[in-house]
Amino acid sequence: MTEQACASGQSADGRIRVVGLEETDRDVRLVIGVELAPGDMHTCLGNPATPYTVELSRPLGDRVPRNAALHPMREIVKP
């Protein structure tokens, strides 16, 4: 995932949180957030993608991971 807020070019490692997770037989609906970087002033250099693993109740299999923070939901694809 790539953080949208300014974070002085730092990764979101340690600040990623699963806000919502719903697993169905057809898809896995995720809402993921990032806590703001500590400190008051950050430059907008562009932030690197941060790998993140979500623990599911069972293997993903044929289910489709979806970004449920968007309307309509969109499939999550590897960059």
PDB file of C-alpha atoms in Angstrom:
ATOM      1  CA  MET A   1       0.000   0.000   0.000  1.00  0.00           C
ATOM      2  CA  THR A   2       1.088   3.588  -0.542  1.00  0.00           C
ATOM      3  CA  GLU A   3       0.300   6.270   2.010  1.00  0.00           C
ATOM      4  CA  GLN A   4      -1.566   9.283   0.612  1.00  0.00           C
ATOM      5  CA  ALA A   5      -0.593  11.843   3.300  1.00  0.00           C
ATOM      6  CA  CYS A   6       2.745  13.644   3.396  1.00  0.00           C
ATOM      7  CA  ALA A   7       5.270  11.663   5.440  1.00  0.00           C
ATOM      8  CA  SER A   8       8.633  13.091   4.334  1.00  0.00           C
ATOM      9  CA  GLY A   9       9.280  10.121   2.076  1.00  0.00           C
ATOM     10  CA  GLN A  10       9.083   7.580   4.916  1.00  0.00           C
ATOM     11  CA  SER A  11       7.309   4.230   4.631  1.00  0.00           C
ATOM     12  CA  ALA A  12       4.101   3.542   6.554  1.00  0.00           C
ATOM     13  CA  ASP A  13       5.731   0.589   8.322  1.00  0.00           C
ATOM     14  CA  GLY A  14       4.302   0.195  11.837  1.00  0.00           C
ATOM     15  CA  ARG A  15       1.461   2.654  11.191  1.00  0.00           C
ATOM     16  CA  ILE A  16      -0.847   0.525   9.004  1.00  0.00           C
ATOM     17  CA  ARG A  17      -4.123  -0.594  10.604  1.00  0.00           C
ATOM     18  CA  VAL A  18      -6.930  -2.858   9.348  1.00  0.00           C
ATOM     19  CA  VAL A  19     -10.039  -0.754   9.955  1.00  0.00           C
ATOM     20  CA  GLY A  20     -12.486  -3.204   8.396  1.00  0.00           C
ATOM     21  CA  LEU A  21     -12.346  -6.795   7.209  1.00  0.00           C
ATOM     22  CA  GLU A  22     -15.249  -8.825   5.851  1.00  0.00           C
ATOM     23  CA  GLU A  23     -14.699 -12.264   4.346  1.00  0.00           C
ATOM     24  CA  THR A  24     -17.299 -13.872   2.093  1.00  0.00           C
ATOM     25  CA  ASP A  25     -17.200 -16.914  -0.173  1.00  0.00           C
ATOM     26  CA  ARG A  26     -16.610 -14.622  -3.193  1.00  0.00           C
ATOM     27  CA  ASP A  27     -14.388 -11.839  -1.901  1.00  0.00           C
ATOM     28  CA  VAL A  28     -12.430 -10.297   0.963  1.00  0.00           C
ATOM     29  CA  ARG A  29     -13.437  -6.706   1.658  1.00  0.00           C
ATOM     30  CA  LEU A  30     -10.750  -4.596   3.298  1.00  0.00           C
ATOM     31  CA  VAL A  31     -10.549  -1.097   4.691  1.00  0.00           C
ATOM     32  CA  ILE A  32      -6.962  -0.226   5.581  1.00  0.00           C
ATOM     33  CA  GLY A  33      -5.805   3.013   7.177  1.00  0.00           C
ATOM     34  CA  VAL A  34      -2.482   4.603   8.026  1.00  0.00           C
ATOM     35  CA  GLU A  35      -1.850   6.562  11.200  1.00  0.00           C
ATOM     36  CA  LEU A  36      -0.268   9.958  10.584  1.00  0.00           C
ATOM     37  CA  ALA A  37       3.510  10.069  10.801  1.00  0.00           C
ATOM     38  CA  PRO A  38       4.733  11.478  14.114  1.00  0.00           C
ATOM     39  CA  GLY A  39       5.793  15.113  14.205  1.00  0.00           C
ATOM     40  CA  ASP A  40       4.278  18.384  13.087  1.00  0.00           C
ATOM     41  CA  MET A  41       5.907  19.129   9.750  1.00  0.00           C
ATOM     42  CA  HIS A  42       6.262  16.739   6.824  1.00  0.00           C
ATOM     43  CA  THR A  43       7.321  17.372   3.277  1.00  0.00           C
ATOM     44  CA  CYS A  44       5.546  15.759   0.349  1.00  0.00           C
ATOM     45  CA  LEU A  45       8.368  13.901  -1.358  1.00  0.00           C
ATOM     46  CA  GLY A  46       6.201  10.989  -2.378  1.00  0.00           C
ATOM     47  CA  ASN A  47       6.036   7.950  -0.153  1.00  0.00           C
ATOM     48  CA  PRO A  48       7.295   4.465  -0.983  1.00  0.00           C
ATOM     49  CA  ALA A  49       4.932   1.512  -1.149  1.00  0.00           C
ATOM     50  CA  THR A  50       4.844  -0.402   2.139  1.00  0.00           C
ATOM     51  CA  PRO A  51       4.322  -4.183   2.095  1.00  0.00           C
ATOM     52  CA  TYR A  52       1.620  -5.358   4.497  1.00  0.00           C
ATOM     53  CA  THR A  53       0.169  -8.805   5.192  1.00  0.00           C
ATOM     54  CA  VAL A  54      -3.438  -9.286   6.314  1.00  0.00           C
ATOM     55  CA  GLU A  55      -4.242 -12.430   8.287  1.00  0.00           C
ATOM     56  CA  LEU A  56      -7.394 -14.133   6.934  1.00  0.00           C
ATOM     57  CA  SER A  57      -9.519 -16.809   8.566  1.00  0.00           C
ATOM     58  CA  ARG A  58      -8.745 -19.140   5.640  1.00  0.00           C
ATOM     59  CA  PRO A  59      -6.622 -19.023   2.465  1.00  0.00           C
ATOM     60  CA  LEU A  60      -7.657 -16.440  -0.137  1.00  0.00           C
ATOM     61  CA  GLY A  61      -8.096 -19.131  -2.819  1.00  0.00           C
ATOM     62  CA  ASP A  62     -10.349 -17.904  -5.645  1.00  0.00           C
ATOM     63  CA  ARG A  63     -11.786 -15.055  -3.587  1.00  0.00           C
ATOM     64  CA  VAL A  64     -11.100 -11.527  -4.818  1.00  0.00           C
ATOM     65  CA  PRO A  65      -9.530  -8.972  -2.455  1.00  0.00           C
ATOM     66  CA  ARG A  66     -11.399  -5.645  -2.659  1.00  0.00           C
ATOM     67  CA  ASN A  67     -10.783  -2.140  -1.344  1.00  0.00           C
ATOM     68  CA  ALA A  68     -14.028  -1.509   0.569  1.00  0.00           C
ATOM     69  CA  ALA A  69     -12.991   2.071   1.455  1.00  0.00           C
ATOM     70  CA  LEU A  70     -13.990   3.084  -2.091  1.00  0.00           C
ATOM     71  CA  HIS A  71     -17.439   3.251  -3.637  1.00  0.00           C
ATOM     72  CA  PRO A  72     -17.850   1.240  -5.683  1.00  0.00           C
ATOM     73  CA  MET A  73     -15.365  -1.226  -4.241  1.00  0.00           C
ATOM     74  CA  ARG A  74     -12.346  -1.975  -6.413  1.00  0.00           C
ATOM     75  CA  GLU A  75     -10.251  -5.089  -6.734  1.00  0.00           C
ATOM     76  CA  ILE A  76      -6.895  -4.848  -4.985  1.00  0.00           C
ATOM     77  CA  VAL A  77      -4.118  -5.749  -7.417  1.00  0.00           C
ATOM     78  CA  LYS A  78      -0.396  -6.092  -6.871  1.00  0.00           C
ATOM     79  CA  PRO A  79       1.562  -3.076  -8.143  1.00  0.00           C
TER      80      PRO A  79
END
